[in-house]
PDB file of C-alpha atoms in Angstrom:
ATOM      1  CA  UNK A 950     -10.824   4.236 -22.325  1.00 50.00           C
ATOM      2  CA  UNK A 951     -13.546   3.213 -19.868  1.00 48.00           C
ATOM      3  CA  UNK A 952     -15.593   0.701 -20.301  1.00 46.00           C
ATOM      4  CA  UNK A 953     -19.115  -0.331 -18.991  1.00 52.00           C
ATOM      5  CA  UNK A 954     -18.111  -1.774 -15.119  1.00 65.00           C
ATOM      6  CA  UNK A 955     -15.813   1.709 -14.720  1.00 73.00           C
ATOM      7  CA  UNK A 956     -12.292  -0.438 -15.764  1.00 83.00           C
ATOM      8  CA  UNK A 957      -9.933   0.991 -18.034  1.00 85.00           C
ATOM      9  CA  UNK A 958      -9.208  -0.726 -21.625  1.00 88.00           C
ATOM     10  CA  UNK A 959      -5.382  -0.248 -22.343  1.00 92.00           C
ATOM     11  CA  UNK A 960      -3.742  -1.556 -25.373  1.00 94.00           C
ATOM     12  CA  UNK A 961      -0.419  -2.842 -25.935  1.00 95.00           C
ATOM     13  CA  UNK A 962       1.680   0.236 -26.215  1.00 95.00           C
ATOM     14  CA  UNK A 963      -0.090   1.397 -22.546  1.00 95.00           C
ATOM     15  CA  UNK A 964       1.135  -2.126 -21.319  1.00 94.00           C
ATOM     16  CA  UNK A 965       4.499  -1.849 -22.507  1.00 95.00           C
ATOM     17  CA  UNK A 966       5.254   1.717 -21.287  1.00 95.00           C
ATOM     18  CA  UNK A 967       3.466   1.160 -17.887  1.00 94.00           C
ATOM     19  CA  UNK A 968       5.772  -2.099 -17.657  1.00 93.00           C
ATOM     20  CA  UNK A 969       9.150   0.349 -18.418  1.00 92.00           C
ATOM     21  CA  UNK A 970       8.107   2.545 -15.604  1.00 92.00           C
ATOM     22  CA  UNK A 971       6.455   0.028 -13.468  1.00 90.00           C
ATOM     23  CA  UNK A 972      10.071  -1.397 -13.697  1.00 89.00           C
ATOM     24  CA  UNK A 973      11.804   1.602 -12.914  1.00 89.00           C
ATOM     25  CA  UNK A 974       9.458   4.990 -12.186  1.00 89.00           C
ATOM     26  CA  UNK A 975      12.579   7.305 -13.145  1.00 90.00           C
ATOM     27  CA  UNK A 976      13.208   5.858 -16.927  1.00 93.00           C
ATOM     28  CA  UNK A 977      13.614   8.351 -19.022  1.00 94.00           C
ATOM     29  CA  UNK A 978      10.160   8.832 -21.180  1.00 95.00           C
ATOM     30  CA  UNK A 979      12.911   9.281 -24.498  1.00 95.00           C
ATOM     31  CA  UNK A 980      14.460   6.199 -23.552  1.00 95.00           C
ATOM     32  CA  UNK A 981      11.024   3.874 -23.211  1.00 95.00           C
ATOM     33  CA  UNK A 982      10.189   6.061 -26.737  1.00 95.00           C
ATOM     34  CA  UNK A 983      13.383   4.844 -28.393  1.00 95.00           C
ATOM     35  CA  UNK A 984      12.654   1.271 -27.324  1.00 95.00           C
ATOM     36  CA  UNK A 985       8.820   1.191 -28.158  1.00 95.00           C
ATOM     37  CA  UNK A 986       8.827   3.258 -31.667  1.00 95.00           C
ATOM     38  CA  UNK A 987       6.972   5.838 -30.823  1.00 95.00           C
ATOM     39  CA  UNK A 988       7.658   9.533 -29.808  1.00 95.00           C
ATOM     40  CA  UNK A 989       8.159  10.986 -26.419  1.00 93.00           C
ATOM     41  CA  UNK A 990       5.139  13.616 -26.742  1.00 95.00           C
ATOM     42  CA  UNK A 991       3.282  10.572 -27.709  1.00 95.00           C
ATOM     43  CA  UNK A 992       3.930   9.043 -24.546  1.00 95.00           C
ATOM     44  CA  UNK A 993       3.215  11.896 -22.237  1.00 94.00           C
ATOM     45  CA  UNK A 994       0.036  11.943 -24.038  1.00 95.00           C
ATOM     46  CA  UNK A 995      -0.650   8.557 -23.117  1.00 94.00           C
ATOM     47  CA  UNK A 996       0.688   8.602 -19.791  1.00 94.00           C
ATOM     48  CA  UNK A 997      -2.159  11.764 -19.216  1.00 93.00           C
ATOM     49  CA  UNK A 998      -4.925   9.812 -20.082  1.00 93.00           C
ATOM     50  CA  UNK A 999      -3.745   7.154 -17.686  1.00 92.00           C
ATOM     51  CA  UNK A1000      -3.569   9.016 -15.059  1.00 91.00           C
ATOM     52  CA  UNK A1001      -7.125  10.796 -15.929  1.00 91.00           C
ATOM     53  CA  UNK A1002      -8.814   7.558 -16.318  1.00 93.00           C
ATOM     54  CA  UNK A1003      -7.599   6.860 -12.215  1.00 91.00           C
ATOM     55  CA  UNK A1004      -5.520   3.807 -13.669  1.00 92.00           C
ATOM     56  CA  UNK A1005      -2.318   6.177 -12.678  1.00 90.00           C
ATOM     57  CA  UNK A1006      -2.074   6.798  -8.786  1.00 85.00           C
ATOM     58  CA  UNK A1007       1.243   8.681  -8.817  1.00 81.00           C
ATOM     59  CA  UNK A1008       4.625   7.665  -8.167  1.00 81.00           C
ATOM     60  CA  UNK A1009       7.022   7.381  -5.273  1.00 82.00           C
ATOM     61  CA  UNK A1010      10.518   6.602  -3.816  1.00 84.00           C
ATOM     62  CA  UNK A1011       9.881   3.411  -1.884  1.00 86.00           C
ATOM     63  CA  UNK A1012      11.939   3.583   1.152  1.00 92.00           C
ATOM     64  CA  UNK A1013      14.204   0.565   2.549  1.00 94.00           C
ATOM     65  CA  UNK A1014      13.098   0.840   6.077  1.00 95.00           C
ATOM     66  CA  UNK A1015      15.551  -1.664   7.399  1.00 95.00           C
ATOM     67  CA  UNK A1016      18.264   1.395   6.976  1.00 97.00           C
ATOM     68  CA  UNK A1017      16.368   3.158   9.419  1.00 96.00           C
ATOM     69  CA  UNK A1018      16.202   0.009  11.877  1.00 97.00           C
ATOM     70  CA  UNK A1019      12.287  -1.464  11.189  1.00 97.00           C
ATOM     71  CA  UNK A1020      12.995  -4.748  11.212  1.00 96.00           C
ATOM     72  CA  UNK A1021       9.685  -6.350  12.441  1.00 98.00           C
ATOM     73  CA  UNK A1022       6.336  -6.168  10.552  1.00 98.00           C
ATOM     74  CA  UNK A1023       3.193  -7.291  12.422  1.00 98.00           C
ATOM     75  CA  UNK A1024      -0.095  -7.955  11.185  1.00 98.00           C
ATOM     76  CA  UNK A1025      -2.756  -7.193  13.663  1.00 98.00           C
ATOM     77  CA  UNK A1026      -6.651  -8.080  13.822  1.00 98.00           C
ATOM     78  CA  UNK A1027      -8.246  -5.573  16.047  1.00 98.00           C
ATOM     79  CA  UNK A1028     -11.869  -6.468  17.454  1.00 97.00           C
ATOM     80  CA  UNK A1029     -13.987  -3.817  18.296  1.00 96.00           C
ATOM     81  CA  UNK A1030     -16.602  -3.758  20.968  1.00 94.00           C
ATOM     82  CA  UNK A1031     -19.590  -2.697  18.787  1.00 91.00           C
ATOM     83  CA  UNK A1032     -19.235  -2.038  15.039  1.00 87.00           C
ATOM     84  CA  UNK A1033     -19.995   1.294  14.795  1.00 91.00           C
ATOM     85  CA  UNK A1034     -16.835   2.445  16.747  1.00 93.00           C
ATOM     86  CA  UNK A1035     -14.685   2.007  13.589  1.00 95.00           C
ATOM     87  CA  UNK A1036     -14.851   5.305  12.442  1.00 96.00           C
ATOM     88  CA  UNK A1037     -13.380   6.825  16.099  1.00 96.00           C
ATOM     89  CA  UNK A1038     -11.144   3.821  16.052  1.00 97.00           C
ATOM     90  CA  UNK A1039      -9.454   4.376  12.151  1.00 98.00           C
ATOM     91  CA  UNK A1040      -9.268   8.219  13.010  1.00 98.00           C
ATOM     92  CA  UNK A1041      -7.054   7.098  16.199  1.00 98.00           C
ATOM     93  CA  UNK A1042      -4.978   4.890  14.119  1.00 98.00           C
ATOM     94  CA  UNK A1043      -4.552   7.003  11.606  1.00 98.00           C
ATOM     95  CA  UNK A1044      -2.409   9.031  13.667  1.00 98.00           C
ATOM     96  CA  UNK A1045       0.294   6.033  14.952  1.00 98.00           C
ATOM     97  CA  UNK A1046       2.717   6.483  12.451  1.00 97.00           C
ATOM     98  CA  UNK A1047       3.986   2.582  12.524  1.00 98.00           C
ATOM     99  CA  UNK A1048       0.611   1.656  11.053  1.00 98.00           C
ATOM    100  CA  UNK A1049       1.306   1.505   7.449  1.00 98.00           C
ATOM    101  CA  UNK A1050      -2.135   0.020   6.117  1.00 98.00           C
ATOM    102  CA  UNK A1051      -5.772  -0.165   8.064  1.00 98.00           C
ATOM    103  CA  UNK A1052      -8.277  -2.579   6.462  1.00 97.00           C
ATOM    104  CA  UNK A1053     -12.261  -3.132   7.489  1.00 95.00           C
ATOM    105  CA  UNK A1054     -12.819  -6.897   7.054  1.00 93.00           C
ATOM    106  CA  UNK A1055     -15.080  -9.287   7.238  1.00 92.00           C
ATOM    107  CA  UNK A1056     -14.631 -12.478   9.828  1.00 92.00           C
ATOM    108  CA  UNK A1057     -13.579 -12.352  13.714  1.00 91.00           C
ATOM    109  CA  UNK A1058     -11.888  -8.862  13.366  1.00 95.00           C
ATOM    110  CA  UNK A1059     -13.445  -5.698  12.552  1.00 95.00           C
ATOM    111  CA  UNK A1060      -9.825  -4.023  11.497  1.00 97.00           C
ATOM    112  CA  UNK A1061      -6.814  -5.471  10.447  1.00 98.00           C
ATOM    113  CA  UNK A1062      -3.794  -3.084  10.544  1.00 98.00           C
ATOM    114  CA  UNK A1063       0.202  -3.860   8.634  1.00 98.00           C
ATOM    115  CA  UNK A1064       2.811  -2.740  11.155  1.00 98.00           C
ATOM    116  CA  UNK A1065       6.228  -1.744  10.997  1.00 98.00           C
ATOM    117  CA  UNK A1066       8.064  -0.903  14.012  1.00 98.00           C
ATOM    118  CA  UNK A1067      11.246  -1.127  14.825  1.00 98.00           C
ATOM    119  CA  UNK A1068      11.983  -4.449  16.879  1.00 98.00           C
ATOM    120  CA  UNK A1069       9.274  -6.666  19.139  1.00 98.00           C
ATOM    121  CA  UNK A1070       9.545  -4.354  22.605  1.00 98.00           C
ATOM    122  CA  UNK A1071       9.040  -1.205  19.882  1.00 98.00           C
ATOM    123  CA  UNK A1072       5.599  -3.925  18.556  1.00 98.00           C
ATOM    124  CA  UNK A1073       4.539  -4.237  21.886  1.00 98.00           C
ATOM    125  CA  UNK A1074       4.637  -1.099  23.403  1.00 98.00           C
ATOM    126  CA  UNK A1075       2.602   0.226  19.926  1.00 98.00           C
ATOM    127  CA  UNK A1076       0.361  -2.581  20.817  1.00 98.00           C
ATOM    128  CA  UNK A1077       0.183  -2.005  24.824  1.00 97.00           C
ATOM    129  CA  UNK A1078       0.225   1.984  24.623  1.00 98.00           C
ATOM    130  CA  UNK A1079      -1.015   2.950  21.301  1.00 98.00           C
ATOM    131  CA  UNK A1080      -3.705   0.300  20.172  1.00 98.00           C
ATOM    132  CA  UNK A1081      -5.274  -1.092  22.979  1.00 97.00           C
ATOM    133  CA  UNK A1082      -5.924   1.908  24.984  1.00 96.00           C
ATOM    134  CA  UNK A1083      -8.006   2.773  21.565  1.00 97.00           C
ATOM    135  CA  UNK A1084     -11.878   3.812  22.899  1.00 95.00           C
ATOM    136  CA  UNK A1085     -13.832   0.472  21.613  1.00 95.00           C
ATOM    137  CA  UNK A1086     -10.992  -1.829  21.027  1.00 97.00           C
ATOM    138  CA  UNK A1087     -11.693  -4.981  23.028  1.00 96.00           C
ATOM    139  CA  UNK A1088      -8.729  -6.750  22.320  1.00 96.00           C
ATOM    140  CA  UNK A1089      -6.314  -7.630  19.477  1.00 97.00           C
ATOM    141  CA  UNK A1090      -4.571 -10.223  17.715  1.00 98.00           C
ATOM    142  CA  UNK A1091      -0.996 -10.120  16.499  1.00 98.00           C
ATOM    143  CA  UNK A1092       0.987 -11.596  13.922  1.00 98.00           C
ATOM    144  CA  UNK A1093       4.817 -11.291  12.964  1.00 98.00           C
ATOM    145  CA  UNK A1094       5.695 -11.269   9.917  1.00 97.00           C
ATOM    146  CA  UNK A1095       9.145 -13.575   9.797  1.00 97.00           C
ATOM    147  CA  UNK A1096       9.512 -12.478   5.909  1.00 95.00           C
ATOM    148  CA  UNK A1097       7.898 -11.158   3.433  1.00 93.00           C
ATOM    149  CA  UNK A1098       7.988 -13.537   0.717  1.00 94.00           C
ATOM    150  CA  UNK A1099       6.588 -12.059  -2.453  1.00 93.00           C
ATOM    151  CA  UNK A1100       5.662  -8.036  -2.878  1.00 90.00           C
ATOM    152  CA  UNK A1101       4.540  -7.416  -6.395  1.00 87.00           C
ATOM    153  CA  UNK A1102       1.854  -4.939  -7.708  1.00 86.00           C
ATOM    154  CA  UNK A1103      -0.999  -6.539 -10.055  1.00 87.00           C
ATOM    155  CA  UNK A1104       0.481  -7.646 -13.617  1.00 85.00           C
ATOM    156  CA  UNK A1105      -0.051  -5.632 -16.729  1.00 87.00           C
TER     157      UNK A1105
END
């Protein structure tokens, strides 16, 4: 199932089940069986060598957060005074619940951080109480996300 650069090979039942569930995680394994040809046991058969080959990361409820009145997402590059403060710096951020992703990049910023917080006084007093007062952070740069346009995972 792996091949030589550590990627997983998946034929064309794999794509069509992962599609069924990639459309809807709770489908009933029967139901995708019924639709495909083949039987259920033969799809939980598959569906464990997906997830041992790493190709499988779980599965979740994805939560609507405007219900719970996030409305504003932010996008913020966070420069660092040296480098090798990122470590102390993720570990901080880590624990601010509103950031939802932390990414080491290349370019002006040394972190760039997804935020969802409830409205722009919620943004800025993550950004004025929570982030800047960070040990190493030298200043940051913030971006509001008006909408969010496309939100896909990769094609199968």
């Amino acid at each position: 199932m792996k091949s030589e650069k550590n990627t997983v090979t998946i034929d064309g039942i794999d794509k069509k089940i992962l599609r069924y569930l990639m459309d809807d995680a709770r489908k009933p394994i029967l139901e995708i069986a019924r639709k495909i040809g083949i039987s259920g046991a033969a799809i939980h058969q598959r569906l464990r060598k997906l997830e041992q080959s790493g190709l499988l990361a779980g599965s979740k409820f994805v939560i609507n957060p405007r219900v719970l009145g996030y409305s504003t997402m932010a996008f913020v590059g966070i420069y660092l005074d040296k480098a090798m403060r990122n470590p102390e710096a993720v570990k901080v951020l880590k624990d601010i619940p509103e950031v939802l992703e932390c990414h080491y990049t290349t370019g002006n910023w040394s972190i760039l951080i997804k935020l969802l917080c409830k409205d722009n006084e919620h943004l800025m007093n993550v950004l004025n109480h929570k982030i800047q007062s960070i040990d190493g952070v030298s200043r940051t740069e913030t971006f509001i996300s008006l909408n969010q346009q496309i939100d896909r995972q990769i094609g199968i």
